[in-house]
Amino acid sequence: MLTSEGSRPDEAGVSRAGLVPDAEPVIDAAVAPAYATWGQRVVAALLDDAMLAGVTWLAFGSGYFLPTLTPVLWADADEGWPSDPRILIPLGAVAVLLVLQALTGWTPGKLVVGIRVVREESSAPAGLWTTVARWVLHLLDAVLLIGYLRPLWHRKRQTFADGIVRTVVVQQLPDLPRKQGLAVYSAALVAVVLGLGYCFPIHGGASSAPESVVVCELDGRAPYLTTGEIALDGSVWEDWERRMWTVKATRTAHPGATVTWASDPSVRDVHYRVEIDARPSSEDGEPMISRSWDVGTGGVDDDPSSDGSYTHTRNISPDGDVHVADVELQESDGDLGALGTQVWTDVRLIADGEVLAACGSGMGYDDADQVG
């Protein structure tokens, strides 16, 4: 049988061991813990990776490469590793799990499932360098996933990494007094439940209008423009993602303008054009996104906007026609997210190739009133 520092089988057939043995025990083959099944290993890995995914989302949000204790040869995210000091948060979480496994044989996921990584010859914890080597060598297991499937048929249920560093995964729980054991198991259970909770997002979004607009009064350029104004406005689309009680929101500015002008009745057949240039307010130079709209004459025979990015109406009067053109940049026009929420916008009204009026100013889209 095992010494008091070693392990002994409990009534359920799962052995118990101290969290950090004082010495390497001598194993009696008759009472050695049973090897963990492939299913137990998979569940434990999923629970540990769920915790790492939750930590990564809390640090950065969605769309980044997720750290794992079971590496694979492909990435699940589009954006890769962020170049941000906060990358130390998920990497630190990986380090904590590796150290726990190195010193005790358990991670929260493995403890909840009731399995432990130990040295093959002594059933002692594997130690830091062996644990790190085993983690790196899991890349060999990831080749066609053969190594990860190997415990299904191997006598000792070992992956290739286990075989190289001489570790086995056994069914074993900590040998602690009842209250301490319950506290340790409860802490591990809470950690994995939170990790799982942060893996299930709820998405939503809403369109908002900026709280204030910039208005430029226009000088007369008869007959195409006798009076008018350009109001820099647009909208903000806010995407939010809720996981557990945490909500992360991202705002995307859609710069736009409302151009109002009066024209002489003699030029009702003239086609007008509106142009917008947008760039972050913090940057000088060339615009990041540009677009022009042939808004037509504003008559009833004009073709409507195919993408809903503009409207142009004209109220006819004997004394002069009043035009209202609304334009707004769309996702298809460029990377609106790169503009940020402080945007410099230049707007021009053009007729017959001549710029009739222009307005340029910075616009803030940080605070907005929800409109839908």
XYZ file of N, CA, C and O in Angstrom, residues 214-293:
320
model
N -22.212 69.764 -36.983
C -21.522 70.976 -37.417
C -22.233 71.495 -38.664
O -22.444 70.743 -39.626
N -22.608 72.788 -38.674
C -23.372 73.370 -39.782
C -22.547 74.465 -40.447
O -22.017 75.350 -39.772
N -22.414 74.373 -41.771
C -21.741 75.401 -42.560
C -22.775 76.103 -43.438
O -23.482 75.450 -44.220
N -22.885 77.417 -43.298
C -23.767 78.190 -44.161
C -23.116 78.359 -45.530
O -21.906 78.578 -45.636
N -23.911 78.249 -46.597
C -23.386 78.275 -47.949
C -23.666 79.618 -48.621
O -24.764 80.170 -48.492
N -22.677 80.113 -49.333
C -22.839 81.328 -50.121
C -23.530 80.996 -51.439
O -23.377 79.891 -51.982
N -24.272 81.961 -51.985
C -25.000 81.750 -53.221
C -24.081 81.594 -54.418
O -23.097 82.318 -54.572
N -24.395 80.597 -55.263
C -23.694 80.393 -56.541
C -24.768 80.178 -57.605
O -24.895 79.108 -58.177
N -25.556 81.229 -57.853
C -26.688 81.129 -58.781
C -26.192 80.720 -60.174
O -25.085 81.055 -60.581
N -27.031 79.988 -60.917
C -28.405 79.594 -60.575
C -28.487 78.247 -59.832
O -29.546 77.860 -59.379
N -27.332 77.511 -59.737
C -27.372 76.166 -59.157
C -27.616 76.204 -57.648
O -28.220 75.299 -57.072
N -27.125 77.259 -56.997
C -27.219 77.365 -55.551
C -27.441 78.827 -55.200
O -26.578 79.673 -55.441
N -28.603 79.117 -54.658
C -28.870 80.499 -54.247
C -28.666 80.686 -52.751
O -28.252 81.757 -52.296
N -28.933 79.663 -51.977
C -28.674 79.684 -50.533
C -28.720 78.245 -50.041
O -29.228 77.353 -50.740
N -28.178 78.017 -48.861
C -28.212 76.650 -48.333
C -27.263 76.447 -47.178
O -26.613 77.381 -46.673
N -27.154 75.184 -46.747
C -26.251 74.828 -45.661
C -25.856 73.361 -45.786
O -26.564 72.555 -46.417
N -24.702 73.034 -45.192
C -24.250 71.640 -45.079
C -24.144 71.313 -43.598
O -23.421 71.998 -42.857
N -24.860 70.295 -43.171
C -24.792 69.832 -41.783
C -24.032 68.513 -41.744
O -24.456 67.526 -42.360
N -22.885 68.500 -41.075
C -22.106 67.269 -40.912
C -22.750 66.439 -39.810
O -22.847 66.888 -38.658
N -23.201 65.245 -40.159
C -23.871 64.408 -39.162
C -23.440 62.954 -39.333
O -22.319 62.599 -39.052
N -24.308 62.103 -39.827
C -24.010 60.681 -39.949
C -24.633 59.905 -38.815
O -25.634 60.317 -38.210
N -24.024 58.763 -38.492
C -24.560 57.920 -37.422
C -23.438 57.086 -36.832
O -22.303 57.082 -37.322
N -23.764 56.394 -35.761
C -22.825 55.473 -35.107
C -23.525 54.133 -34.977
O -24.687 54.070 -34.548
N -22.818 53.063 -35.357
C -23.350 51.721 -35.103
C -22.591 51.135 -33.927
O -21.373 51.034 -33.944
N -23.328 50.764 -32.886
C -22.711 50.198 -31.694
C -23.004 48.705 -31.624
O -24.158 48.293 -31.525
N -21.946 47.905 -31.708
C -22.062 46.457 -31.511
C -21.718 46.152 -30.063
O -20.706 46.637 -29.549
N -22.541 45.350 -29.408
C -22.202 44.933 -28.061
C -22.274 43.413 -27.934
O -23.004 42.741 -28.652
N -21.460 42.928 -27.042
C -21.383 41.489 -26.796
C -21.401 41.264 -25.290
O -20.562 41.802 -24.566
N -22.371 40.499 -24.822
C -22.493 40.205 -23.397
C -22.078 38.759 -23.126
O -22.540 37.831 -23.795
N -21.218 38.600 -22.153
C -20.875 37.274 -21.650
C -20.960 37.333 -20.128
O -20.297 38.166 -19.510
N -21.763 36.456 -19.580
C -22.085 36.530 -18.154
C -22.614 37.934 -17.865
O -23.519 38.401 -18.524
N -22.044 38.639 -16.902
C -22.506 39.995 -16.568
C -21.612 41.075 -17.162
O -21.743 42.244 -16.823
N -20.696 40.685 -18.047
C -19.759 41.629 -18.638
C -20.207 41.974 -20.061
O -20.539 41.081 -20.835
N -20.196 43.264 -20.388
C -20.587 43.723 -21.723
C -19.428 44.497 -22.332
O -18.849 45.376 -21.690
N -19.061 44.153 -23.556
C -18.057 44.886 -24.313
C -18.731 45.484 -25.549
O -19.416 44.775 -26.281
N -18.529 46.774 -25.755
C -19.166 47.460 -26.878
C -18.112 48.112 -27.763
O -17.083 48.587 -27.279
N -18.362 48.108 -29.065
C -17.503 48.804 -30.029
C -18.373 49.733 -30.867
O -19.475 49.370 -31.281
N -17.856 50.947 -31.084
C -18.587 51.940 -31.860
C -17.916 52.128 -33.218
O -16.696 52.255 -33.280
N -18.713 52.166 -34.254
C -18.219 52.419 -35.604
C -18.922 53.653 -36.161
O -20.152 53.671 -36.295
N -18.136 54.687 -36.448
C -18.698 55.927 -36.980
C -19.013 55.770 -38.463
O -18.229 55.187 -39.218
N -20.150 56.300 -38.871
C -20.549 56.373 -40.270
C -20.700 57.854 -40.623
O -21.807 58.402 -40.537
N -19.614 58.523 -40.993
C -19.712 59.956 -41.304
C -20.705 60.211 -42.432
O -20.818 59.435 -43.383
N -21.413 61.313 -42.315
C -22.389 61.665 -43.336
C -22.679 63.152 -43.308
O -22.050 63.923 -42.573
N -23.624 63.554 -44.122
C -23.979 64.977 -44.205
C -25.397 65.120 -44.734
O -25.887 64.277 -45.503
N -26.023 66.199 -44.312
C -27.308 66.612 -44.875
C -27.088 67.963 -45.558
O -26.730 68.945 -44.901
N -27.259 67.984 -46.883
C -27.020 69.195 -47.673
C -28.375 69.745 -48.094
O -29.161 69.051 -48.750
N -28.636 70.983 -47.707
C -29.888 71.650 -48.058
C -29.559 72.900 -48.864
O -28.730 73.713 -48.438
N -30.188 73.059 -50.035
C -29.902 74.238 -50.844
C -31.099 74.576 -51.735
O -31.958 73.735 -51.999
N -31.118 75.818 -52.147
C -32.151 76.288 -53.069
C -31.518 76.571 -54.424
O -30.360 77.008 -54.504
N -32.263 76.299 -55.484
C -31.754 76.522 -56.841
C -32.814 77.230 -57.673
O -34.014 77.200 -57.365
N -32.376 77.862 -58.740
C -33.286 78.568 -59.638
C -34.095 77.555 -60.448
O -33.574 76.507 -60.858
N -35.372 77.817 -60.700
C -36.185 76.884 -61.495
C -35.623 76.617 -62.883
O -35.967 75.598 -63.501
N -34.741 77.482 -63.382
C -34.208 77.291 -64.732
C -33.208 76.140 -64.821
O -32.813 75.763 -65.928
N -32.773 75.577 -63.689
C -31.749 74.528 -63.734
C -32.277 73.222 -63.135
O -31.561 72.480 -62.484
N -33.542 72.939 -63.415
C -34.136 71.732 -62.837
C -33.596 70.447 -63.457
O -33.772 69.365 -62.897
N -32.925 70.524 -64.597
C -32.368 69.331 -65.220
C -30.911 69.079 -64.838
O -30.297 68.116 -65.319
N -30.353 69.918 -63.994
C -28.945 69.760 -63.611
C -28.798 68.619 -62.606
O -29.565 68.514 -61.645
N -27.815 67.784 -62.844
C -27.512 66.681 -61.927
C -26.465 67.161 -60.926
O -25.426 67.710 -61.296
N -26.725 66.860 -59.651
C -25.822 67.262 -58.575
C -25.035 66.047 -58.073
O -25.457 64.899 -58.212
N -23.904 66.362 -57.495
C -23.047 65.333 -56.909
C -22.598 65.794 -55.529
O -22.320 66.975 -55.304
N -22.524 64.840 -54.585
C -22.010 65.119 -53.242
C -20.809 64.209 -52.996
O -20.859 63.000 -53.277
N -19.731 64.790 -52.486
C -18.509 64.031 -52.194
C -18.173 64.152 -50.712
O -18.376 65.207 -50.091
N -17.643 63.063 -50.158
C -17.195 63.047 -48.756
C -15.789 62.451 -48.691
O -15.511 61.419 -49.312
N -14.917 63.115 -47.939
C -13.611 62.579 -47.561
C -13.586 62.465 -46.037
O -14.022 63.390 -45.331
N -13.087 61.354 -45.519
C -13.045 61.153 -44.069
C -11.686 60.584 -43.659
O -11.110 59.758 -44.358
N -11.213 61.033 -42.520
C -9.970 60.539 -41.933
C -10.046 60.761 -40.419
O -10.847 61.571 -39.940
N -9.220 60.043 -39.648
C -9.198 60.313 -38.204
C -8.774 61.750 -37.931
O -7.873 62.283 -38.597
N -9.402 62.382 -36.964
C -9.078 63.770 -36.655
C -7.630 63.939 -36.221
O -7.040 65.009 -36.376
N -7.041 62.871 -35.694
C -5.664 62.957 -35.201
C -4.629 62.894 -36.315
O -3.434 63.080 -36.062
N -5.062 62.613 -37.552
C -4.131 62.448 -38.660
C -4.355 63.540 -39.704
O -5.491 63.876 -40.033
N -3.242 64.069 -40.204
C -3.305 65.039 -41.294
C -3.009 64.341 -42.617
O -2.509 63.221 -42.645
N -3.309 65.018 -43.698
C -2.937 64.478 -45.009
C -4.111 63.928 -45.769
O -5.233 64.427 -45.694
N -3.829 62.859 -46.522
C -4.813 62.290 -47.429
C -5.968 61.644 -46.663
O -5.787 61.108 -45.568
N -7.169 61.704 -47.235
C -8.311 61.047 -46.582
C -8.139 59.536 -46.564
O -7.515 58.946 -47.458
N -8.685 58.899 -45.533
C -8.645 57.447 -45.424
C -9.756 56.803 -46.265
O -9.570 55.740 -46.865
N -10.914 57.453 -46.319
C -12.055 56.938 -47.070
C -12.671 58.089 -47.855
O -12.876 59.182 -47.303
N -12.925 57.865 -49.125
C -13.572 58.875 -49.977
C -14.700 58.219 -50.757
O -14.597 57.053 -51.163
N -15.766 58.996 -50.965
C -16.855 58.494 -51.799
C -17.605 59.676 -52.378
O -17.687 60.747 -51.763
N -18.167 59.471 -53.576
C -19.024 60.482 -54.188
C -20.337 59.828 -54.598
O -20.380 58.639 -54.926
N -21.395 60.624 -54.552
C -22.730 60.161 -54.917
C -23.288 61.053 -56.011
O -23.286 62.284 -55.863
